Amino acid sequence: MGACSPCSIIFHVLSLLQVGLAVAICIIVGVKLQDVSFNSDNLTFSYSCLLGSDYGSSSLCTYTYAVAGISLAVSALVSLVQCCTCNLCGLGKIIDVILAAFGTAWWAIASGVIASNVSDTITGVDPAAVASVQSWRDAIPIMCYVETGLFAGMFVSGLFRCCSCCRG
């Protein structure tokens, strides 16, 4: 079984999808669920994150950025190391399985944290403003759960890649 086996193709497609989805999560949070205002007249700066239940709190947006950013950084680092070391001298498939297992756990925990906070209603804001971003607020935890599924799919296909390598 070579690099073009069905399990390898599935693994790499899922890998690309998880990177794209992590980038999409960051973009949606940054564009639709975060507001940074700067008034140059009196030099005031305001920041609000509409992802969490507390209107002025930035912690859930920051957490979401951190989860997606760390996931992207680790994926890029592993890819770069594998490329520079000729697939880690043949251990690349095993590293892929380990990364996928950690990624599944990483996103499963993050999905639970984000979903539990997004389910709370935003307080202290005009209800019309909340309604306008509610679908984006609902989309982020769903995307995080999909990210968990993508990493789980990478884990399963990675296991099959390792087993096919051992057989052949």
PDB file of C-alpha atoms in Angstrom:
ATOM      1  CA  MET A   1       0.000   0.000   0.000  1.00  0.00           C
ATOM      2  CA  GLY A   2       1.569   3.235  -1.109  1.00  0.00           C
ATOM      3  CA  ALA A   3       0.916   6.880  -0.550  1.00  0.00           C
ATOM      4  CA  CYS A   4      -2.160   6.720  -2.791  1.00  0.00           C
ATOM      5  CA  SER A   5      -4.043   4.069  -0.832  1.00  0.00           C
ATOM      6  CA  PRO A   6      -7.684   4.913  -0.066  1.00  0.00           C
ATOM      7  CA  CYS A   7      -6.871   5.391   3.632  1.00  0.00           C
ATOM      8  CA  SER A   8      -4.049   7.794   2.792  1.00  0.00           C
ATOM      9  CA  ILE A   9      -6.273   9.799   0.493  1.00  0.00           C
ATOM     10  CA  ILE A  10      -9.044   9.954   3.107  1.00  0.00           C
ATOM     11  CA  PHE A  11      -6.534  10.956   5.788  1.00  0.00           C
ATOM     12  CA  HIS A  12      -5.108  13.798   3.720  1.00  0.00           C
ATOM     13  CA  VAL A  13      -8.521  15.077   2.618  1.00  0.00           C
ATOM     14  CA  LEU A  14      -9.689  15.122   6.246  1.00  0.00           C
ATOM     15  CA  SER A  15      -6.464  16.877   7.208  1.00  0.00           C
ATOM     16  CA  LEU A  16      -7.068  19.628   4.668  1.00  0.00           C
ATOM     17  CA  LEU A  17     -10.700  19.950   5.765  1.00  0.00           C
ATOM     18  CA  GLN A  18      -9.732  20.331   9.428  1.00  0.00           C
ATOM     19  CA  VAL A  19      -7.270  23.096   8.562  1.00  0.00           C
ATOM     20  CA  GLY A  20      -9.887  24.895   6.480  1.00  0.00           C
ATOM     21  CA  LEU A  21     -12.508  24.561   9.191  1.00  0.00           C
ATOM     22  CA  ALA A  22     -10.164  25.903  11.887  1.00  0.00           C
ATOM     23  CA  VAL A  23      -9.439  28.923   9.690  1.00  0.00           C
ATOM     24  CA  ALA A  24     -13.183  29.394   9.072  1.00  0.00           C
ATOM     25  CA  ILE A  25     -13.868  29.313  12.824  1.00  0.00           C
ATOM     26  CA  CYS A  26     -11.308  32.073  13.381  1.00  0.00           C
ATOM     27  CA  ILE A  27     -12.713  34.159  10.537  1.00  0.00           C
ATOM     28  CA  ILE A  28     -16.324  33.861  11.726  1.00  0.00           C
ATOM     29  CA  VAL A  29     -15.410  34.753  15.297  1.00  0.00           C
ATOM     30  CA  GLY A  30     -13.309  37.692  14.110  1.00  0.00           C
ATOM     31  CA  VAL A  31     -15.733  39.075  11.545  1.00  0.00           C
ATOM     32  CA  LYS A  32     -19.189  38.220  12.885  1.00  0.00           C
ATOM     33  CA  LEU A  33     -18.868  37.768  16.648  1.00  0.00           C
ATOM     34  CA  GLN A  34     -16.293  40.300  17.697  1.00  0.00           C
ATOM     35  CA  ASP A  35     -16.443  44.069  17.678  1.00  0.00           C
ATOM     36  CA  VAL A  36     -13.426  46.263  18.234  1.00  0.00           C
ATOM     37  CA  SER A  37     -14.093  49.988  18.169  1.00  0.00           C
ATOM     38  CA  PHE A  38     -11.585  52.795  18.324  1.00  0.00           C
ATOM     39  CA  ASN A  39     -12.581  56.427  18.666  1.00  0.00           C
ATOM     40  CA  SER A  40      -9.708  58.693  17.670  1.00  0.00           C
ATOM     41  CA  ASP A  41     -11.370  61.839  19.038  1.00  0.00           C
ATOM     42  CA  ASN A  42     -11.057  60.925  22.694  1.00  0.00           C
ATOM     43  CA  LEU A  43      -8.773  57.887  22.279  1.00  0.00           C
ATOM     44  CA  THR A  44     -11.226  55.301  23.536  1.00  0.00           C
ATOM     45  CA  PHE A  45     -10.995  51.639  22.709  1.00  0.00           C
ATOM     46  CA  SER A  46     -13.815  49.160  23.195  1.00  0.00           C
ATOM     47  CA  TYR A  47     -13.942  45.437  22.633  1.00  0.00           C
ATOM     48  CA  SER A  48     -16.866  43.072  22.782  1.00  0.00           C
ATOM     49  CA  CYS A  49     -17.218  39.393  22.068  1.00  0.00           C
ATOM     50  CA  LEU A  50     -20.696  38.176  21.213  1.00  0.00           C
ATOM     51  CA  LEU A  51     -19.764  34.514  21.472  1.00  0.00           C
ATOM     52  CA  GLY A  52     -20.069  34.215  25.251  1.00  0.00           C
ATOM     53  CA  SER A  53     -22.895  35.089  27.601  1.00  0.00           C
ATOM     54  CA  ASP A  54     -21.213  38.194  29.041  1.00  0.00           C
ATOM     55  CA  TYR A  55     -21.325  41.002  26.484  1.00  0.00           C
ATOM     56  CA  GLY A  56     -18.038  42.689  27.344  1.00  0.00           C
ATOM     57  CA  SER A  57     -16.031  39.550  28.010  1.00  0.00           C
ATOM     58  CA  SER A  58     -13.358  38.578  25.538  1.00  0.00           C
ATOM     59  CA  SER A  59     -12.432  35.293  27.174  1.00  0.00           C
ATOM     60  CA  LEU A  60     -14.510  32.942  24.996  1.00  0.00           C
ATOM     61  CA  CYS A  61     -13.386  34.590  21.757  1.00  0.00           C
ATOM     62  CA  THR A  62      -9.790  34.449  22.961  1.00  0.00           C
ATOM     63  CA  TYR A  63     -10.230  30.807  23.956  1.00  0.00           C
ATOM     64  CA  THR A  64     -11.679  29.966  20.530  1.00  0.00           C
ATOM     65  CA  TYR A  65      -8.782  31.704  18.776  1.00  0.00           C
ATOM     66  CA  ALA A  66      -6.304  29.850  20.988  1.00  0.00           C
ATOM     67  CA  VAL A  67      -7.871  26.438  20.357  1.00  0.00           C
ATOM     68  CA  ALA A  68      -7.981  26.919  16.586  1.00  0.00           C
ATOM     69  CA  GLY A  69      -4.571  28.594  16.446  1.00  0.00           C
ATOM     70  CA  ILE A  70      -2.809  25.913  18.467  1.00  0.00           C
ATOM     71  CA  SER A  71      -4.482  23.228  16.368  1.00  0.00           C
ATOM     72  CA  LEU A  72      -3.286  24.905  13.173  1.00  0.00           C
ATOM     73  CA  ALA A  73       0.219  25.489  14.528  1.00  0.00           C
ATOM     74  CA  VAL A  74       0.670  21.885  15.658  1.00  0.00           C
ATOM     75  CA  SER A  75      -0.656  20.554  12.342  1.00  0.00           C
ATOM     76  CA  ALA A  76       1.691  22.834  10.404  1.00  0.00           C
ATOM     77  CA  LEU A  77       4.654  21.945  12.613  1.00  0.00           C
ATOM     78  CA  VAL A  78       4.093  18.203  12.236  1.00  0.00           C
ATOM     79  CA  SER A  79       3.724  18.582   8.458  1.00  0.00           C
ATOM     80  CA  LEU A  80       6.899  20.650   8.239  1.00  0.00           C
ATOM     81  CA  VAL A  81       8.904  18.249  10.400  1.00  0.00           C
ATOM     82  CA  GLN A  82       7.691  15.277   8.355  1.00  0.00           C
ATOM     83  CA  CYS A  83       8.584  17.046   5.130  1.00  0.00           C
ATOM     84  CA  CYS A  84      12.061  18.045   6.316  1.00  0.00           C
ATOM     85  CA  THR A  85      12.910  14.638   7.787  1.00  0.00           C
ATOM     86  CA  CYS A  86      11.584  12.425   4.988  1.00  0.00           C
ATOM     87  CA  ASN A  87       8.451  11.394   6.897  1.00  0.00           C
ATOM     88  CA  LEU A  88      10.348  11.115  10.199  1.00  0.00           C
ATOM     89  CA  CYS A  89      12.397   8.235   8.831  1.00  0.00           C
ATOM     90  CA  GLY A  90       9.291   6.145   8.266  1.00  0.00           C
ATOM     91  CA  LEU A  91       7.485   7.030  11.514  1.00  0.00           C
ATOM     92  CA  GLY A  92       5.241   9.677   9.957  1.00  0.00           C
ATOM     93  CA  LYS A  93       2.120   7.518   9.930  1.00  0.00           C
ATOM     94  CA  ILE A  94       2.476   6.813  13.639  1.00  0.00           C
ATOM     95  CA  ILE A  95       2.955  10.522  14.373  1.00  0.00           C
ATOM     96  CA  ASP A  96      -0.160  11.237  12.282  1.00  0.00           C
ATOM     97  CA  VAL A  97      -2.195   8.805  14.403  1.00  0.00           C
ATOM     98  CA  ILE A  98      -0.904  10.353  17.630  1.00  0.00           C
ATOM     99  CA  LEU A  99      -1.646  13.874  16.354  1.00  0.00           C
ATOM    100  CA  ALA A 100      -5.145  12.810  15.304  1.00  0.00           C
ATOM    101  CA  ALA A 101      -5.817  11.266  18.731  1.00  0.00           C
ATOM    102  CA  PHE A 102      -4.682  14.410  20.532  1.00  0.00           C
ATOM    103  CA  GLY A 103      -6.591  16.590  18.054  1.00  0.00           C
ATOM    104  CA  THR A 104      -9.771  14.616  18.673  1.00  0.00           C
ATOM    105  CA  ALA A 105      -9.446  15.080  22.437  1.00  0.00           C
ATOM    106  CA  TRP A 106      -8.408  18.740  22.042  1.00  0.00           C
ATOM    107  CA  TRP A 107     -11.426  19.643  19.936  1.00  0.00           C
ATOM    108  CA  ALA A 108     -13.853  17.483  21.949  1.00  0.00           C
ATOM    109  CA  ILE A 109     -12.958  19.390  25.115  1.00  0.00           C
ATOM    110  CA  ALA A 110     -13.055  22.733  23.314  1.00  0.00           C
ATOM    111  CA  SER A 111     -16.414  21.882  21.738  1.00  0.00           C
ATOM    112  CA  GLY A 112     -17.921  21.207  25.143  1.00  0.00           C
ATOM    113  CA  VAL A 113     -16.529  24.408  26.647  1.00  0.00           C
ATOM    114  CA  ILE A 114     -17.623  26.577  23.737  1.00  0.00           C
ATOM    115  CA  ALA A 115     -21.061  24.961  23.383  1.00  0.00           C
ATOM    116  CA  SER A 116     -21.840  25.301  27.089  1.00  0.00           C
ATOM    117  CA  ASN A 117     -21.005  29.007  27.024  1.00  0.00           C
ATOM    118  CA  VAL A 118     -22.707  29.789  23.727  1.00  0.00           C
ATOM    119  CA  SER A 119     -25.954  28.204  24.907  1.00  0.00           C
ATOM    120  CA  ASP A 120     -26.299  30.959  27.513  1.00  0.00           C
ATOM    121  CA  THR A 121     -28.085  34.086  26.374  1.00  0.00           C
ATOM    122  CA  ILE A 122     -26.201  37.357  26.075  1.00  0.00           C
ATOM    123  CA  THR A 123     -27.153  39.826  28.786  1.00  0.00           C
ATOM    124  CA  GLY A 124     -27.061  43.603  28.644  1.00  0.00           C
ATOM    125  CA  VAL A 125     -27.504  43.915  24.893  1.00  0.00           C
ATOM    126  CA  ASP A 126     -30.371  44.920  22.641  1.00  0.00           C
ATOM    127  CA  PRO A 127     -32.387  41.754  21.824  1.00  0.00           C
ATOM    128  CA  ALA A 128     -32.415  42.690  18.126  1.00  0.00           C
ATOM    129  CA  ALA A 129     -28.616  42.740  18.122  1.00  0.00           C
ATOM    130  CA  VAL A 130     -28.519  39.319  19.771  1.00  0.00           C
ATOM    131  CA  ALA A 131     -30.944  37.894  17.210  1.00  0.00           C
ATOM    132  CA  SER A 132     -28.766  39.129  14.351  1.00  0.00           C
ATOM    133  CA  VAL A 133     -25.742  37.120  15.542  1.00  0.00           C
ATOM    134  CA  GLN A 134     -27.491  34.115  17.062  1.00  0.00           C
ATOM    135  CA  SER A 135     -27.059  31.915  13.987  1.00  0.00           C
ATOM    136  CA  TRP A 136     -23.322  32.678  13.969  1.00  0.00           C
ATOM    137  CA  ARG A 137     -23.158  31.908  17.701  1.00  0.00           C
ATOM    138  CA  ASP A 138     -24.905  28.586  17.056  1.00  0.00           C
ATOM    139  CA  ALA A 139     -22.595  27.766  14.135  1.00  0.00           C
ATOM    140  CA  ILE A 140     -19.335  27.938  16.099  1.00  0.00           C
ATOM    141  CA  PRO A 141     -19.995  24.995  18.471  1.00  0.00           C
ATOM    142  CA  ILE A 142     -21.329  22.942  15.563  1.00  0.00           C
ATOM    143  CA  MET A 143     -18.159  23.678  13.610  1.00  0.00           C
ATOM    144  CA  CYS A 144     -16.093  22.677  16.649  1.00  0.00           C
ATOM    145  CA  TYR A 145     -17.941  19.361  16.880  1.00  0.00           C
ATOM    146  CA  VAL A 146     -17.347  18.818  13.152  1.00  0.00           C
ATOM    147  CA  GLU A 147     -13.664  19.545  13.785  1.00  0.00           C
ATOM    148  CA  THR A 148     -13.727  16.808  16.448  1.00  0.00           C
ATOM    149  CA  GLY A 149     -15.254  14.432  13.904  1.00  0.00           C
ATOM    150  CA  LEU A 150     -12.636  15.301  11.300  1.00  0.00           C
ATOM    151  CA  PHE A 151      -9.826  14.532  13.723  1.00  0.00           C
ATOM    152  CA  ALA A 152     -11.578  11.297  14.739  1.00  0.00           C
ATOM    153  CA  GLY A 153     -11.828  10.365  11.059  1.00  0.00           C
ATOM    154  CA  MET A 154      -8.129  11.143  10.672  1.00  0.00           C
ATOM    155  CA  PHE A 155      -7.429   8.902  13.661  1.00  0.00           C
ATOM    156  CA  VAL A 156      -9.385   5.962  12.231  1.00  0.00           C
ATOM    157  CA  SER A 157      -7.974   6.326   8.724  1.00  0.00           C
ATOM    158  CA  GLY A 158      -4.497   6.769  10.223  1.00  0.00           C
ATOM    159  CA  LEU A 159      -4.889   3.505  12.118  1.00  0.00           C
ATOM    160  CA  PHE A 160      -5.878   1.761   8.898  1.00  0.00           C
ATOM    161  CA  ARG A 161      -2.849   3.317   7.172  1.00  0.00           C
ATOM    162  CA  CYS A 162      -0.551   1.935   9.881  1.00  0.00           C
ATOM    163  CA  CYS A 163      -2.161  -1.512   9.765  1.00  0.00           C
ATOM    164  CA  SER A 164      -1.929  -1.699   5.986  1.00  0.00           C
ATOM    165  CA  CYS A 165       1.738  -0.762   6.269  1.00  0.00           C
ATOM    166  CA  CYS A 166       2.304  -3.603   8.728  1.00  0.00           C
ATOM    167  CA  ARG A 167       0.570  -6.144   6.467  1.00  0.00           C
ATOM    168  CA  GLY A 168       2.290  -5.305   3.297  1.00  0.00           C
TER     169      GLY A 168
END
